[in-house]
PDB file of C-alpha atoms in Angstrom:
ATOM      1  CA  ALA I 843       0.000   0.000   0.000  1.00 75.00           C
ATOM      2  CA  GLN I 844       1.120   3.542  -0.629  1.00 84.00           C
ATOM      3  CA  SER I 845       0.265   6.704   1.258  1.00 89.00           C
ATOM      4  CA  VAL I 846       1.155  10.359   1.470  1.00 93.00           C
ATOM      5  CA  THR I 847       1.250  12.674   4.461  1.00 95.00           C
ATOM      6  CA  GLN I 848       1.420  16.428   3.997  1.00 96.00           C
ATOM      7  CA  LEU I 849       2.497  18.151   7.182  1.00 94.00           C
ATOM      8  CA  GLY I 850       0.463  21.279   7.745  1.00 92.00           C
ATOM      9  CA  SER I 851      -2.925  21.832   6.133  1.00 93.00           C
ATOM     10  CA  HIS I 852      -2.247  25.595   6.032  1.00 96.00           C
ATOM     11  CA  VAL I 853       1.029  27.425   5.493  1.00 97.00           C
ATOM     12  CA  SER I 854       1.312  31.197   5.552  1.00 97.00           C
ATOM     13  CA  VAL I 855       4.340  33.162   4.307  1.00 97.00           C
ATOM     14  CA  SER I 856       5.170  36.733   3.440  1.00 97.00           C
ATOM     15  CA  GLU I 857       5.833  37.757  -0.127  1.00 97.00           C
ATOM     16  CA  GLY I 858       9.517  37.202  -0.851  1.00 97.00           C
ATOM     17  CA  ALA I 859       9.954  34.605   1.888  1.00 98.00           C
ATOM     18  CA  LEU I 860      10.953  30.983   1.463  1.00 98.00           C
ATOM     19  CA  VAL I 861       8.154  28.543   0.750  1.00 98.00           C
ATOM     20  CA  LEU I 862       8.496  25.059   2.249  1.00 98.00           C
ATOM     21  CA  LEU I 863       5.686  22.523   1.909  1.00 98.00           C
ATOM     22  CA  ARG I 864       6.353  19.160   3.491  1.00 98.00           C
ATOM     23  CA  CYS I 865       5.485  15.745   2.084  1.00 97.00           C
ATOM     24  CA  ASN I 866       6.320  12.292   3.387  1.00 96.00           C
ATOM     25  CA  TYR I 867       5.357   9.138   1.569  1.00 93.00           C
ATOM     26  CA  SER I 868       5.092   5.431   2.120  1.00 88.00           C
ATOM     27  CA  SER I 869       5.641   2.988  -0.693  1.00 81.00           C
ATOM     28  CA  SER I 870       6.771  -0.621  -0.886  1.00 74.00           C
ATOM     29  CA  VAL I 871       8.675   0.009  -4.109  1.00 77.00           C
ATOM     30  CA  PRO I 872      10.705   2.917  -5.478  1.00 77.00           C
ATOM     31  CA  PRO I 873       8.037   5.542  -5.974  1.00 84.00           C
ATOM     32  CA  TYR I 874       7.133   8.075  -8.566  1.00 90.00           C
ATOM     33  CA  LEU I 875       6.425  11.355  -6.768  1.00 92.00           C
ATOM     34  CA  PHE I 876       4.503  14.400  -7.902  1.00 94.00           C
ATOM     35  CA  TRP I 877       3.459  17.841  -6.752  1.00 97.00           C
ATOM     36  CA  TYR I 878       0.306  19.419  -8.121  1.00 96.00           C
ATOM     37  CA  VAL I 879      -1.137  22.894  -7.634  1.00 97.00           C
ATOM     38  CA  GLN I 880      -4.819  23.789  -7.609  1.00 95.00           C
ATOM     39  CA  TYR I 881      -6.091  27.328  -7.997  1.00 93.00           C
ATOM     40  CA  PRO I 882      -9.650  28.128  -6.895  1.00 88.00           C
ATOM     41  CA  ASN I 883     -12.350  26.504  -9.031  1.00 84.00           C
ATOM     42  CA  GLN I 884      -9.804  24.849 -11.270  1.00 88.00           C
ATOM     43  CA  GLY I 885      -8.389  21.402 -11.832  1.00 90.00           C
ATOM     44  CA  LEU I 886      -4.978  20.280 -10.669  1.00 93.00           C
ATOM     45  CA  GLN I 887      -1.887  21.278 -12.597  1.00 94.00           C
ATOM     46  CA  LEU I 888       1.375  19.341 -12.512  1.00 93.00           C
ATOM     47  CA  LEU I 889       4.189  21.352 -10.882  1.00 96.00           C
ATOM     48  CA  LEU I 890       6.975  18.787 -10.986  1.00 95.00           C
ATOM     49  CA  LYS I 891       7.698  15.091 -10.753  1.00 93.00           C
ATOM     50  CA  TYR I 892      10.372  12.646  -9.687  1.00 92.00           C
ATOM     51  CA  THR I 893      10.619   9.322 -11.483  1.00 88.00           C
ATOM     52  CA  THR I 894      14.275   8.287 -11.629  1.00 84.00           C
ATOM     53  CA  GLY I 895      17.663   9.965 -11.819  1.00 85.00           C
ATOM     54  CA  ALA I 896      18.476  13.313 -10.256  1.00 88.00           C
ATOM     55  CA  THR I 897      16.908  13.660  -6.844  1.00 89.00           C
ATOM     56  CA  LEU I 898      16.532  17.437  -7.077  1.00 95.00           C
ATOM     57  CA  VAL I 899      13.828  18.222  -9.572  1.00 96.00           C
ATOM     58  CA  LYS I 900      12.814  21.597 -10.873  1.00 96.00           C
ATOM     59  CA  GLY I 901       9.325  22.494 -11.901  1.00 95.00           C
ATOM     60  CA  ILE I 902       7.291  25.361 -13.188  1.00 94.00           C
ATOM     61  CA  ASN I 903       6.985  28.785 -11.536  1.00 93.00           C
ATOM     62  CA  GLY I 904      10.346  28.468  -9.733  1.00 96.00           C
ATOM     63  CA  PHE I 905       9.397  25.502  -7.549  1.00 97.00           C
ATOM     64  CA  GLU I 906      11.686  22.583  -6.845  1.00 97.00           C
ATOM     65  CA  ALA I 907      11.599  19.443  -4.738  1.00 97.00           C
ATOM     66  CA  GLU I 908      14.169  16.988  -3.468  1.00 95.00           C
ATOM     67  CA  PHE I 909      13.605  13.252  -3.204  1.00 94.00           C
ATOM     68  CA  LYS I 910      15.218  11.915  -0.019  1.00 94.00           C
ATOM     69  CA  LYS I 911      14.856   8.166   0.120  1.00 91.00           C
ATOM     70  CA  SER I 912      16.343   7.842   3.608  1.00 91.00           C
ATOM     71  CA  GLU I 913      13.753  10.275   4.968  1.00 93.00           C
ATOM     72  CA  THR I 914      10.915   9.135   2.653  1.00 93.00           C
ATOM     73  CA  SER I 915      10.337  12.789   1.897  1.00 95.00           C
ATOM     74  CA  PHE I 916       9.652  14.957  -1.127  1.00 96.00           C
ATOM     75  CA  HIS I 917       9.389  18.508   0.197  1.00 98.00           C
ATOM     76  CA  LEU I 918       8.464  21.356  -2.127  1.00 98.00           C
ATOM     77  CA  THR I 919      10.363  24.645  -1.948  1.00 98.00           C
ATOM     78  CA  LYS I 920      10.521  28.015  -3.610  1.00 98.00           C
ATOM     79  CA  PRO I 921      13.145  30.583  -2.602  1.00 97.00           C
ATOM     80  CA  SER I 922      10.902  33.640  -2.849  1.00 97.00           C
ATOM     81  CA  ALA I 923       7.116  33.548  -2.595  1.00 97.00           C
ATOM     82  CA  HIS I 924       4.944  35.569  -4.924  1.00 97.00           C
ATOM     83  CA  MET I 925       1.332  36.546  -4.390  1.00 96.00           C
ATOM     84  CA  SER I 926       0.371  34.400  -7.369  1.00 95.00           C
ATOM     85  CA  ASP I 927       1.650  31.294  -5.544  1.00 97.00           C
ATOM     86  CA  ALA I 928      -1.371  31.353  -3.243  1.00 97.00           C
ATOM     87  CA  ALA I 929      -3.170  28.079  -3.967  1.00 96.00           C
ATOM     88  CA  GLU I 930      -3.605  24.560  -2.652  1.00 96.00           C
ATOM     89  CA  TYR I 931      -0.754  22.123  -3.208  1.00 97.00           C
ATOM     90  CA  PHE I 932      -1.007  18.354  -3.357  1.00 96.00           C
ATOM     91  CA  CYS I 933       1.737  15.779  -3.076  1.00 96.00           C
ATOM     92  CA  ALA I 934       1.086  12.418  -4.751  1.00 93.00           C
ATOM     93  CA  VAL I 935       2.793   9.033  -4.993  1.00 91.00           C
ATOM     94  CA  SER I 936       2.538   6.184  -7.432  1.00 86.00           C
ATOM     95  CA  GLY I 937       4.070   2.868  -6.526  1.00 72.00           C
ATOM     96  CA  GLY I 938       4.142  -0.624  -7.912  1.00 65.00           C
ATOM     97  CA  GLY I 939       2.134  -3.801  -7.635  1.00 65.00           C
ATOM     98  CA  THR I 940      -1.594  -3.221  -7.390  1.00 65.00           C
ATOM     99  CA  SER I 941      -0.927   0.508  -7.019  1.00 66.00           C
ATOM    100  CA  TYR I 942       0.871   0.783 -10.344  1.00 70.00           C
ATOM    101  CA  GLY I 943      -0.435   3.612 -12.459  1.00 74.00           C
ATOM    102  CA  LYS I 944      -2.629   5.008  -9.688  1.00 84.00           C
ATOM    103  CA  LEU I 945      -1.795   8.170  -7.834  1.00 88.00           C
ATOM    104  CA  THR I 946      -2.472   8.460  -4.130  1.00 90.00           C
ATOM    105  CA  PHE I 947      -2.781  12.071  -3.008  1.00 92.00           C
ATOM    106  CA  GLY I 948      -2.075  13.791   0.249  1.00 93.00           C
ATOM    107  CA  GLN I 949      -4.768  15.899   1.842  1.00 93.00           C
ATOM    108  CA  GLY I 950      -3.372  19.123   0.499  1.00 94.00           C
ATOM    109  CA  THR I 951      -1.699  22.230   1.912  1.00 96.00           C
ATOM    110  CA  ILE I 952      -3.237  25.645   1.411  1.00 96.00           C
ATOM    111  CA  LEU I 953      -0.539  28.256   0.867  1.00 97.00           C
ATOM    112  CA  THR I 954      -1.362  31.851   1.782  1.00 97.00           C
ATOM    113  CA  VAL I 955       0.999  34.640   0.754  1.00 97.00           C
ATOM    114  CA  HIS I 956       0.835  37.941   2.640  1.00 96.00           C
ATOM    115  CA  PRO I 957       1.984  41.257   1.139  1.00 94.00           C
TER     116      PRO I 957
ATOM    117  CA  ASP O 373      -9.589  22.005 -28.881  1.00 56.00           C
ATOM    118  CA  ALA O 374      -7.176  19.425 -27.534  1.00 63.00           C
ATOM    119  CA  GLY O 375      -7.436  18.579 -23.881  1.00 91.00           C
ATOM    120  CA  ILE O 376      -9.617  16.918 -21.315  1.00 94.00           C
ATOM    121  CA  THR O 377     -13.170  18.154 -20.954  1.00 95.00           C
ATOM    122  CA  GLN O 378     -15.651  17.482 -18.199  1.00 97.00           C
ATOM    123  CA  SER O 379     -19.367  18.196 -18.387  1.00 96.00           C
ATOM    124  CA  PRO O 380     -21.378  19.589 -16.835  1.00 97.00           C
ATOM    125  CA  ARG O 381     -19.325  22.017 -14.708  1.00 95.00           C
ATOM    126  CA  TYR O 382     -22.125  22.265 -12.162  1.00 97.00           C
ATOM    127  CA  LYS O 383     -25.000  19.917 -11.434  1.00 98.00           C
ATOM    128  CA  ILE O 384     -27.746  19.854  -8.839  1.00 98.00           C
ATOM    129  CA  THR O 385     -29.737  16.643  -8.556  1.00 97.00           C
ATOM    130  CA  GLU O 386     -32.179  15.067  -6.156  1.00 97.00           C
ATOM    131  CA  THR O 387     -31.579  12.103  -3.912  1.00 98.00           C
ATOM    132  CA  GLY O 388     -32.313   8.840  -5.702  1.00 97.00           C
ATOM    133  CA  ARG O 389     -31.848  10.142  -9.223  1.00 98.00           C
ATOM    134  CA  GLN O 390     -29.350   8.729 -11.661  1.00 98.00           C
ATOM    135  CA  VAL O 391     -26.783  11.192 -12.937  1.00 98.00           C
ATOM    136  CA  THR O 392     -23.922  10.817 -15.386  1.00 98.00           C
ATOM    137  CA  LEU O 393     -20.787  12.916 -15.435  1.00 98.00           C
ATOM    138  CA  MET O 394     -18.972  13.055 -18.736  1.00 98.00           C
ATOM    139  CA  CYS O 395     -15.248  13.060 -19.444  1.00 98.00           C
ATOM    140  CA  HIS O 396     -13.656  13.349 -22.876  1.00 97.00           C
ATOM    141  CA  GLN O 397      -9.957  13.522 -23.802  1.00 96.00           C
ATOM    142  CA  THR O 398      -8.448  14.192 -27.193  1.00 94.00           C
ATOM    143  CA  TRP O 399      -4.957  12.732 -26.723  1.00 90.00           C
ATOM    144  CA  SER O 400      -5.827   9.014 -26.941  1.00 89.00           C
ATOM    145  CA  HIS O 401      -4.264   8.512 -23.510  1.00 92.00           C
ATOM    146  CA  SER O 402      -4.542   4.928 -22.337  1.00 91.00           C
ATOM    147  CA  TYR O 403      -5.187   5.675 -18.676  1.00 92.00           C
ATOM    148  CA  MET O 404      -8.212   7.540 -17.363  1.00 95.00           C
ATOM    149  CA  PHE O 405      -9.297   8.174 -13.801  1.00 95.00           C
ATOM    150  CA  TRP O 406     -12.142   9.528 -11.716  1.00 97.00           C
ATOM    151  CA  TYR O 407     -11.426  11.194  -8.381  1.00 97.00           C
ATOM    152  CA  ARG O 408     -13.637  12.952  -5.905  1.00 97.00           C
ATOM    153  CA  GLN O 409     -12.400  15.873  -3.846  1.00 95.00           C
ATOM    154  CA  ASP O 410     -13.832  16.542  -0.418  1.00 93.00           C
ATOM    155  CA  LEU O 411     -12.699  18.869   2.329  1.00 85.00           C
ATOM    156  CA  GLY O 412     -10.410  17.027   4.699  1.00 79.00           C
ATOM    157  CA  HIS O 413     -10.011  14.034   2.407  1.00 83.00           C
ATOM    158  CA  GLY O 414      -7.987  15.381  -0.484  1.00 87.00           C
ATOM    159  CA  LEU O 415      -8.589  13.448  -3.683  1.00 93.00           C
ATOM    160  CA  ARG O 416      -9.805   9.877  -3.549  1.00 94.00           C
ATOM    161  CA  LEU O 417      -9.821   7.495  -6.497  1.00 94.00           C
ATOM    162  CA  ILE O 418     -13.239   6.194  -7.508  1.00 96.00           C
ATOM    163  CA  TYR O 419     -12.486   4.196 -10.664  1.00 96.00           C
ATOM    164  CA  TYR O 420      -9.761   3.968 -13.215  1.00 93.00           C
ATOM    165  CA  SER O 421      -9.265   2.498 -16.663  1.00 94.00           C
ATOM    166  CA  ALA O 422      -6.042   1.266 -18.257  1.00 90.00           C
ATOM    167  CA  ALA O 423      -7.557   1.046 -21.758  1.00 91.00           C
ATOM    168  CA  ALA O 424     -10.880   0.806 -23.545  1.00 92.00           C
ATOM    169  CA  ASP O 425     -13.072  -1.901 -22.020  1.00 92.00           C
ATOM    170  CA  ILE O 426     -10.718  -2.271 -19.019  1.00 92.00           C
ATOM    171  CA  THR O 427     -11.871  -0.672 -15.782  1.00 94.00           C
ATOM    172  CA  ASP O 428     -11.191  -1.294 -12.118  1.00 92.00           C
ATOM    173  CA  LYS O 429     -12.268  -0.021  -8.724  1.00 93.00           C
ATOM    174  CA  GLY O 430     -10.379   2.535  -6.757  1.00 92.00           C
ATOM    175  CA  GLU O 431     -10.607   3.484  -3.108  1.00 90.00           C
ATOM    176  CA  VAL O 432     -14.271   4.622  -2.991  1.00 95.00           C
ATOM    177  CA  PRO O 433     -16.247   2.869  -5.787  1.00 96.00           C
ATOM    178  CA  ASP O 434     -19.532   2.160  -4.002  1.00 97.00           C
ATOM    179  CA  GLY O 435     -22.540   3.806  -5.649  1.00 97.00           C
ATOM    180  CA  TYR O 436     -20.692   4.548  -8.881  1.00 98.00           C
ATOM    181  CA  VAL O 437     -20.533   2.846 -12.264  1.00 97.00           C
ATOM    182  CA  VAL O 438     -18.138   3.495 -15.141  1.00 97.00           C
ATOM    183  CA  SER O 439     -17.768   2.352 -18.708  1.00 95.00           C
ATOM    184  CA  ARG O 440     -15.173   2.901 -21.391  1.00 96.00           C
ATOM    185  CA  SER O 441     -16.289   1.708 -24.786  1.00 95.00           C
ATOM    186  CA  LYS O 442     -14.066   4.272 -26.549  1.00 94.00           C
ATOM    187  CA  THR O 443     -10.575   5.360 -25.569  1.00 95.00           C
ATOM    188  CA  GLU O 444     -11.513   9.034 -25.432  1.00 96.00           C
ATOM    189  CA  ASN O 445     -14.592   8.809 -23.195  1.00 97.00           C
ATOM    190  CA  PHE O 446     -14.925   7.744 -19.583  1.00 98.00           C
ATOM    191  CA  PRO O 447     -18.350   8.570 -18.129  1.00 98.00           C
ATOM    192  CA  LEU O 448     -19.103   8.207 -14.429  1.00 98.00           C
ATOM    193  CA  THR O 449     -22.653   7.312 -13.390  1.00 98.00           C
ATOM    194  CA  LEU O 450     -24.179   7.663  -9.963  1.00 97.00           C
ATOM    195  CA  GLU O 451     -26.887   5.015 -10.036  1.00 95.00           C
ATOM    196  CA  SER O 452     -28.997   6.470  -7.217  1.00 97.00           C
ATOM    197  CA  ALA O 453     -27.513   9.691  -5.912  1.00 98.00           C
ATOM    198  CA  THR O 454     -27.117  10.226  -2.180  1.00 98.00           C
ATOM    199  CA  ARG O 455     -26.231  13.379  -0.247  1.00 97.00           C
ATOM    200  CA  SER O 456     -22.869  11.844   0.668  1.00 97.00           C
ATOM    201  CA  GLN O 457     -21.994  11.969  -3.026  1.00 98.00           C
ATOM    202  CA  THR O 458     -22.085  15.763  -2.992  1.00 98.00           C
ATOM    203  CA  SER O 459     -18.531  16.561  -4.041  1.00 97.00           C
ATOM    204  CA  VAL O 460     -16.271  17.907  -6.736  1.00 97.00           C
ATOM    205  CA  TYR O 461     -15.442  15.242  -9.285  1.00 98.00           C
ATOM    206  CA  PHE O 462     -12.273  15.294 -11.338  1.00 97.00           C
ATOM    207  CA  CYS O 463     -11.457  13.255 -14.384  1.00 97.00           C
ATOM    208  CA  ALA O 464      -7.818  12.756 -15.373  1.00 95.00           C
ATOM    209  CA  SER O 465      -5.881  11.034 -18.097  1.00 95.00           C
ATOM    210  CA  SER O 466      -2.331   9.827 -18.549  1.00 92.00           C
ATOM    211  CA  VAL O 467      -0.277   8.276 -21.320  1.00 87.00           C
ATOM    212  CA  THR O 468       1.735   6.400 -18.709  1.00 81.00           C
ATOM    213  CA  VAL O 469       2.175   6.708 -14.981  1.00 68.00           C
ATOM    214  CA  ASN O 470       5.538   8.424 -14.931  1.00 71.00           C
ATOM    215  CA  TYR O 471       4.200  11.322 -16.979  1.00 78.00           C
ATOM    216  CA  GLY O 472       1.723  12.253 -14.287  1.00 85.00           C
ATOM    217  CA  TYR O 473      -1.900  13.042 -14.905  1.00 91.00           C
ATOM    218  CA  THR O 474      -3.663  15.806 -16.775  1.00 92.00           C
ATOM    219  CA  PHE O 475      -6.832  16.870 -15.000  1.00 94.00           C
ATOM    220  CA  GLY O 476     -10.111  18.246 -16.236  1.00 94.00           C
ATOM    221  CA  SER O 477     -11.655  21.341 -14.674  1.00 94.00           C
ATOM    222  CA  GLY O 478     -14.012  19.337 -12.493  1.00 95.00           C
ATOM    223  CA  THR O 479     -17.754  18.899 -11.991  1.00 97.00           C
ATOM    224  CA  ARG O 480     -19.288  20.296  -8.825  1.00 96.00           C
ATOM    225  CA  LEU O 481     -22.189  17.993  -7.947  1.00 98.00           C
ATOM    226  CA  THR O 482     -24.754  18.803  -5.295  1.00 98.00           C
ATOM    227  CA  VAL O 483     -27.276  16.191  -4.224  1.00 98.00           C
ATOM    228  CA  VAL O 484     -30.288  17.638  -2.415  1.00 97.00           C
TER     229      VAL O 484
END
């Protein structure tokens, strides 16, 4: 079985501050890991993904995430927050076996950016 | 236009009625999925399909039926709607798992 835990349902930062959204996963096989962003009344948009290879992955809008196998983590960061980053962010994992091809999502973290 | 389209965007129905949510994708992606999004639960998988005529249950399939006679369409039917099925429903497609999913804009369903 695979699962995702996002630490913190709400994160608030000031514009220009570091953004750090935490994600820990559980998977019985080497996972594929994803971060998605959802703006109000919209579908989810892929920010970045880790499949194999380099453990630091860069995505759209200046976001990046690092896969740390020893910590079973895939935290999302952005050096300097912008007002337009305010949204809900979802971490997701896809593993093997009966879970192959299916994404399991975390419960989401709402990011608020203050002026 | 290319993409993944869900219809309707909003739907209000009465308890006990049958309702079908439509999903259409233009990429010929093999994989298609239905998720529901509820406050406090994130997204939960209802059904998925690996190809035409191949479907399987996800985490919360009870009360739902799917079919996939054509690669591009994956309708979701609520056989007898209940208030607990009030939710936002998202359809997604994928060419293969390591590409991630592309999501539709969602259908907000209210059962009264």
